[in-house]
Amino acid sequence: MIEVKDLVVDFKGKTILNKLSFTLDRGEIIGLVAPNGTGKSTLMRGIMNYLVPNSGQIEIDKLSYKNRREEKKIHRLITMMPDQNDLYNYLSGMDHLKIYQNMWHQTAISPQKVIEELKMTDYCHKKVGDYSLGMRQRLCFAMQIVANTPYMLMDEVMNGLDPSNVALISQVLIEKKREGKGIIIASHLLENLTVFSDIIFFLKDGILTKKIVKGQAERPVVRFTSKKKLLTLADFKVVCLPNGTSYISVETEAQLTEIINALMTAGIHQFSYSPITLNDLYFYYFE
């Protein structure tokens, strides 16, 4: 288990993480949602001990970064997906995979197996300098999969991938979860996060401001669009989002009937009644 307790990170007088706490179990995937520059990477770097927090505690399987001996043990348990800038243009994809296989030899799996699973056979022996953005991103993901550590941190793993590769990597993530890996994934592909995440956190102002648990449906809302901005409708509060969508929260069936009648009276005939979407929540919290 990864335990983050009251983590505080300040940078140039600004609080990036503010007493942030959560746990990650093995066999669980946490999706992390936040705009760029609001702390996702800082959190992952803190978990890896690439930066020292101002206060708080991080434990990984009851180990902490209190000395070099425990730090060495921790780094056998956890990897952070490499950035494309970490790749060497003069080496091949296979060279990179073998480097990770050697570095994490205690847990590593066969590079060839990963190459076949991620459909990289056609280019794995070519120099990385000739790779496209999507090929480089798949290689970064493959390197971490080869290392095969119990815990994995991934920042924008789907960046630059076409829909077929997004689906492929999503399936691999589901398989890793079944194998008992604990994974944290930061992504802007919000609806894709629901495919494999057990918990989705919204990170805002240094805290986890919203928690969505798989299987626990959000309360249904009435969603609609209107040419004029409505702040209230029949005494119900209307939430207007920057993406042009408006919605009204519904508590009871009687309220639903009142809201529908009010919409029809206002000339609004196109609406839906369903749980609020992740995209709508993103606009609500961040825009």
mmCIF file of N, CA, C and O in Angstrom, residues 23-79:
data_model
loop_
_atom_site.group_PDB
_atom_site.id
_atom_site.type_symbol
_atom_site.label_atom_id
_atom_site.label_comp_id
_atom_site.label_asym_id
_atom_site.label_seq_id
_atom_site.Cartn_x
_atom_site.Cartn_y
_atom_site.Cartn_z
ATOM 1 N N THR A 23 -4.662 6.884 0.028
ATOM 2 C CA THR A 23 -3.972 5.592 -0.012
ATOM 3 C C THR A 23 -4.224 4.924 -1.358
ATOM 4 O O THR A 23 -5.260 5.153 -2.006
ATOM 5 N N LEU A 24 -3.259 4.114 -1.769
ATOM 6 C CA LEU A 24 -3.385 3.300 -2.977
ATOM 7 C C LEU A 24 -3.059 1.861 -2.605
ATOM 8 O O LEU A 24 -1.967 1.570 -2.105
ATOM 9 N N ASP A 25 -4.003 0.952 -2.840
ATOM 10 C CA ASP A 25 -3.784 -0.464 -2.572
ATOM 11 C C ASP A 25 -3.275 -1.174 -3.821
ATOM 12 O O ASP A 25 -3.481 -0.708 -4.951
ATOM 13 N N ARG A 26 -2.633 -2.297 -3.622
ATOM 14 C CA ARG A 26 -2.285 -3.136 -4.767
ATOM 15 C C ARG A 26 -3.571 -3.639 -5.420
ATOM 16 O O ARG A 26 -4.563 -3.901 -4.759
ATOM 17 N N GLY A 27 -3.540 -3.773 -6.729
ATOM 18 C CA GLY A 27 -4.730 -4.185 -7.457
ATOM 19 C C GLY A 27 -5.741 -3.070 -7.621
ATOM 20 O O GLY A 27 -6.930 -3.330 -7.845
ATOM 21 N N GLU A 28 -5.278 -1.825 -7.535
ATOM 22 C CA GLU A 28 -6.164 -0.658 -7.616
ATOM 23 C C GLU A 28 -5.542 0.384 -8.537
ATOM 24 O O GLU A 28 -4.330 0.580 -8.548
ATOM 25 N N ILE A 29 -6.383 1.056 -9.312
ATOM 26 C CA ILE A 29 -5.924 2.161 -10.158
ATOM 27 C C ILE A 29 -6.628 3.437 -9.728
ATOM 28 O O ILE A 29 -7.857 3.478 -9.621
ATOM 29 N N ILE A 30 -5.838 4.469 -9.473
ATOM 30 C CA ILE A 30 -6.360 5.798 -9.165
ATOM 31 C C ILE A 30 -6.140 6.692 -10.383
ATOM 32 O O ILE A 30 -5.025 6.790 -10.907
ATOM 33 N N GLY A 31 -7.198 7.328 -10.845
ATOM 34 C CA GLY A 31 -7.108 8.332 -11.898
ATOM 35 C C GLY A 31 -7.021 9.715 -11.272
ATOM 36 O O GLY A 31 -7.760 10.015 -10.332
ATOM 37 N N LEU A 32 -6.124 10.531 -11.775
ATOM 38 C CA LEU A 32 -5.892 11.863 -11.219
ATOM 39 C C LEU A 32 -6.214 12.907 -12.279
ATOM 40 O O LEU A 32 -5.652 12.884 -13.385
ATOM 41 N N VAL A 33 -7.118 13.831 -11.947
ATOM 42 C CA VAL A 33 -7.581 14.835 -12.895
ATOM 43 C C VAL A 33 -7.254 16.228 -12.373
ATOM 44 O O VAL A 33 -7.579 16.559 -11.236
ATOM 45 N N ALA A 34 -6.605 17.019 -13.208
ATOM 46 C CA ALA A 34 -6.302 18.415 -12.865
ATOM 47 C C ALA A 34 -5.706 19.077 -14.104
ATOM 48 O O ALA A 34 -5.092 18.401 -14.939
ATOM 49 N N PRO A 35 -5.870 20.397 -14.259
ATOM 50 C CA PRO A 35 -5.207 21.087 -15.373
ATOM 51 C C PRO A 35 -3.691 21.029 -15.215
ATOM 52 O O PRO A 35 -3.171 20.733 -14.134
ATOM 53 N N ASN A 36 -2.989 21.310 -16.298
ATOM 54 C CA ASN A 36 -1.530 21.355 -16.234
ATOM 55 C C ASN A 36 -1.069 22.422 -15.241
ATOM 56 O O ASN A 36 -1.679 23.480 -15.117
ATOM 57 N N GLY A 37 0.006 22.102 -14.537
ATOM 58 C CA GLY A 37 0.600 23.077 -13.634
ATOM 59 C C GLY A 37 -0.082 23.214 -12.292
ATOM 60 O O GLY A 37 0.137 24.200 -11.577
ATOM 61 N N THR A 38 -0.903 22.230 -11.922
ATOM 62 C CA THR A 38 -1.636 22.346 -10.653
ATOM 63 C C THR A 38 -1.257 21.274 -9.636
ATOM 64 O O THR A 38 -1.936 21.143 -8.618
ATOM 65 N N GLY A 39 -0.207 20.492 -9.909
ATOM 66 C CA GLY A 39 0.294 19.624 -8.856
ATOM 67 C C GLY A 39 0.339 18.140 -9.140
ATOM 68 O O GLY A 39 0.835 17.371 -8.303
ATOM 69 N N LYS A 40 -0.162 17.683 -10.304
ATOM 70 C CA LYS A 40 -0.158 16.240 -10.578
ATOM 71 C C LYS A 40 1.269 15.696 -10.605
ATOM 72 O O LYS A 40 1.587 14.721 -9.927
ATOM 73 N N SER A 41 2.107 16.323 -11.397
ATOM 74 C CA SER A 41 3.493 15.856 -11.517
ATOM 75 C C SER A 41 4.243 16.044 -10.197
ATOM 76 O O SER A 41 5.080 15.218 -9.826
ATOM 77 N N THR A 42 3.940 17.133 -9.490
ATOM 78 C CA THR A 42 4.571 17.370 -8.194
ATOM 79 C C THR A 42 4.256 16.243 -7.223
ATOM 80 O O THR A 42 5.137 15.757 -6.492
ATOM 81 N N LEU A 43 3.008 15.795 -7.218
ATOM 82 C CA LEU A 43 2.609 14.695 -6.345
ATOM 83 C C LEU A 43 3.395 13.431 -6.692
ATOM 84 O O LEU A 43 3.933 12.753 -5.806
ATOM 85 N N MET A 44 3.479 13.111 -7.975
ATOM 86 C CA MET A 44 4.195 11.901 -8.376
ATOM 87 C C MET A 44 5.682 12.002 -8.063
ATOM 88 O O MET A 44 6.302 11.042 -7.594
ATOM 89 N N ARG A 45 6.257 13.158 -8.279
ATOM 90 C CA ARG A 45 7.675 13.345 -7.973
ATOM 91 C C ARG A 45 7.926 13.251 -6.470
ATOM 92 O O ARG A 45 8.973 12.778 -6.024
ATOM 93 N N GLY A 46 6.951 13.704 -5.692
ATOM 94 C CA GLY A 46 7.070 13.567 -4.243
ATOM 95 C C GLY A 46 7.032 12.110 -3.810
ATOM 96 O O GLY A 46 7.806 11.684 -2.943
ATOM 97 N N ILE A 47 6.127 11.328 -4.410
ATOM 98 C CA ILE A 47 6.038 9.907 -4.078
ATOM 99 C C ILE A 47 7.337 9.189 -4.439
ATOM 100 O O ILE A 47 7.777 8.276 -3.736
ATOM 101 N N MET A 48 7.973 9.628 -5.527
ATOM 102 C CA MET A 48 9.243 9.011 -5.959
ATOM 103 C C MET A 48 10.442 9.559 -5.191
ATOM 104 O O MET A 48 11.563 9.084 -5.364
ATOM 105 N N ASN A 49 10.232 10.592 -4.363
ATOM 106 C CA ASN A 49 11.312 11.254 -3.624
ATOM 107 C C ASN A 49 12.262 12.013 -4.550
ATOM 108 O O ASN A 49 13.424 12.235 -4.227
ATOM 109 N N TYR A 50 11.745 12.424 -5.722
ATOM 110 C CA TYR A 50 12.524 13.282 -6.613
ATOM 111 C C TYR A 50 12.549 14.714 -6.088
ATOM 112 O O TYR A 50 13.383 15.512 -6.495
ATOM 113 N N LEU A 51 11.606 15.041 -5.228
ATOM 114 C CA LEU A 51 11.604 16.310 -4.507
ATOM 115 C C LEU A 51 11.244 16.046 -3.061
ATOM 116 O O LEU A 51 10.540 15.070 -2.757
ATOM 117 N N VAL A 52 11.734 16.884 -2.184
ATOM 118 C CA VAL A 52 11.490 16.705 -0.746
ATOM 119 C C VAL A 52 10.340 17.607 -0.325
ATOM 120 O O VAL A 52 10.413 18.831 -0.484
ATOM 121 N N PRO A 53 9.243 17.047 0.188
ATOM 122 C CA PRO A 53 8.110 17.880 0.613
ATOM 123 C C PRO A 53 8.458 18.725 1.833
ATOM 124 O O PRO A 53 9.373 18.405 2.591
ATOM 125 N N ASN A 54 7.709 19.809 2.010
ATOM 126 C CA ASN A 54 7.911 20.660 3.182
ATOM 127 C C ASN A 54 7.495 19.952 4.468
ATOM 128 O O ASN A 54 8.101 20.141 5.518
ATOM 129 N N SER A 55 6.455 19.146 4.362
ATOM 130 C CA SER A 55 6.009 18.346 5.509
ATOM 131 C C SER A 55 5.123 17.219 5.005
ATOM 132 O O SER A 55 4.760 17.162 3.832
ATOM 133 N N GLY A 56 4.777 16.318 5.914
ATOM 134 C CA GLY A 56 3.965 15.176 5.546
ATOM 135 C C GLY A 56 4.802 13.918 5.449
ATOM 136 O O GLY A 56 6.020 13.937 5.648
ATOM 137 N N GLN A 57 4.144 12.822 5.132
ATOM 138 C CA GLN A 57 4.823 11.530 5.123
ATOM 139 C C GLN A 57 4.339 10.679 3.959
ATOM 140 O O GLN A 57 3.159 10.689 3.605
ATOM 141 N N ILE A 58 5.271 9.932 3.367
ATOM 142 C CA ILE A 58 4.961 8.983 2.307
ATOM 143 C C ILE A 58 5.508 7.624 2.718
ATOM 144 O O ILE A 58 6.690 7.496 3.046
ATOM 145 N N GLU A 59 4.646 6.611 2.716
ATOM 146 C CA GLU A 59 5.069 5.245 3.023
ATOM 147 C C GLU A 59 4.647 4.324 1.889
ATOM 148 O O GLU A 59 3.530 4.442 1.377
ATOM 149 N N ILE A 60 5.541 3.430 1.503
ATOM 150 C CA ILE A 60 5.263 2.446 0.470
ATOM 151 C C ILE A 60 5.550 1.077 1.047
ATOM 152 O O ILE A 60 6.709 0.756 1.354
ATOM 153 N N ASP A 61 4.494 0.302 1.245
ATOM 154 C CA ASP A 61 4.598 -0.982 1.943
ATOM 155 C C ASP A 61 5.336 -0.831 3.272
ATOM 156 O O ASP A 61 6.255 -1.598 3.597
ATOM 157 N N LYS A 62 4.944 0.205 4.015
ATOM 158 C CA LYS A 62 5.480 0.514 5.350
ATOM 159 C C LYS A 62 6.927 1.013 5.332
ATOM 160 O O LYS A 62 7.532 1.203 6.394
ATOM 161 N N LEU A 63 7.474 1.235 4.156
ATOM 162 C CA LEU A 63 8.824 1.799 4.045
ATOM 163 C C LEU A 63 8.715 3.292 3.778
ATOM 164 O O LEU A 63 7.795 3.755 3.107
ATOM 165 N N SER A 64 9.667 4.067 4.303
ATOM 166 C CA SER A 64 9.686 5.507 4.060
ATOM 167 C C SER A 64 11.092 5.924 3.624
ATOM 168 O O SER A 64 12.036 5.133 3.669
ATOM 169 N N TYR A 65 11.215 7.181 3.210
ATOM 170 C CA TYR A 65 12.498 7.672 2.714
ATOM 171 C C TYR A 65 13.381 8.217 3.842
ATOM 172 O O TYR A 65 14.067 9.212 3.665
ATOM 173 N N LYS A 66 13.377 7.525 4.975
ATOM 174 C CA LYS A 66 14.118 8.044 6.120
ATOM 175 C C LYS A 66 15.624 7.810 6.006
ATOM 176 O O LYS A 66 16.419 8.480 6.669
ATOM 177 N N ASN A 67 16.038 6.861 5.174
ATOM 178 C CA ASN A 67 17.474 6.638 4.971
ATOM 179 C C ASN A 67 17.683 6.000 3.599
ATOM 180 O O ASN A 67 16.743 5.546 2.938
ATOM 181 N N ARG A 68 18.944 5.930 3.169
ATOM 182 C CA ARG A 68 19.259 5.428 1.836
ATOM 183 C C ARG A 68 18.898 3.946 1.687
ATOM 184 O O ARG A 68 18.530 3.497 0.593
ATOM 185 N N ARG A 69 19.010 3.199 2.774
ATOM 186 C CA ARG A 69 18.714 1.768 2.714
ATOM 187 C C ARG A 69 17.249 1.537 2.366
ATOM 188 O O ARG A 69 16.924 0.731 1.483
ATOM 189 N N GLU A 70 16.337 2.260 3.046
ATOM 190 C CA GLU A 70 14.914 2.102 2.767
ATOM 191 C C GLU A 70 14.557 2.695 1.410
ATOM 192 O O GLU A 70 13.695 2.169 0.703
ATOM 193 N N GLU A 71 15.212 3.780 1.037
ATOM 194 C CA GLU A 71 14.950 4.378 -0.276
ATOM 195 C C GLU A 71 15.276 3.389 -1.396
ATOM 196 O O GLU A 71 14.536 3.270 -2.380
ATOM 197 N N LYS A 72 16.366 2.663 -1.243
ATOM 198 C CA LYS A 72 16.750 1.671 -2.234
ATOM 199 C C LYS A 72 15.695 0.573 -2.339
ATOM 200 O O LYS A 72 15.347 0.117 -3.439
ATOM 201 N N LYS A 73 15.162 0.144 -1.193
ATOM 202 C CA LYS A 73 14.111 -0.875 -1.200
ATOM 203 C C LYS A 73 12.850 -0.356 -1.886
ATOM 204 O O LYS A 73 12.195 -1.093 -2.643
ATOM 205 N N ILE A 74 12.512 0.911 -1.623
ATOM 206 C CA ILE A 74 11.315 1.501 -2.227
ATOM 207 C C ILE A 74 11.431 1.538 -3.742
ATOM 208 O O ILE A 74 10.473 1.220 -4.471
ATOM 209 N N HIS A 75 12.599 1.906 -4.245
ATOM 210 C CA HIS A 75 12.759 2.043 -5.684
ATOM 211 C C HIS A 75 12.838 0.696 -6.405
ATOM 212 O O HIS A 75 12.920 0.660 -7.640
ATOM 213 N N ARG A 76 12.794 -0.396 -5.663
ATOM 214 C CA ARG A 76 12.578 -1.708 -6.269
ATOM 215 C C ARG A 76 11.081 -1.980 -6.420
ATOM 216 O O ARG A 76 10.684 -2.878 -7.163
ATOM 217 N N LEU A 77 10.279 -1.232 -5.681
ATOM 218 C CA LEU A 77 8.841 -1.459 -5.655
ATOM 219 C C LEU A 77 8.060 -0.551 -6.598
ATOM 220 O O LEU A 77 6.916 -0.855 -6.937
ATOM 221 N N ILE A 78 8.649 0.558 -7.012
ATOM 222 C CA ILE A 78 7.876 1.576 -7.716
ATOM 223 C C ILE A 78 8.673 2.190 -8.857
ATOM 224 O O ILE A 78 9.885 2.357 -8.762
ATOM 225 N N THR A 79 7.963 2.496 -9.945
ATOM 226 C CA THR A 79 8.560 3.216 -11.067
ATOM 227 C C THR A 79 7.637 4.352 -11.477
ATOM 228 O O THR A 79 6.426 4.288 -11.259
#
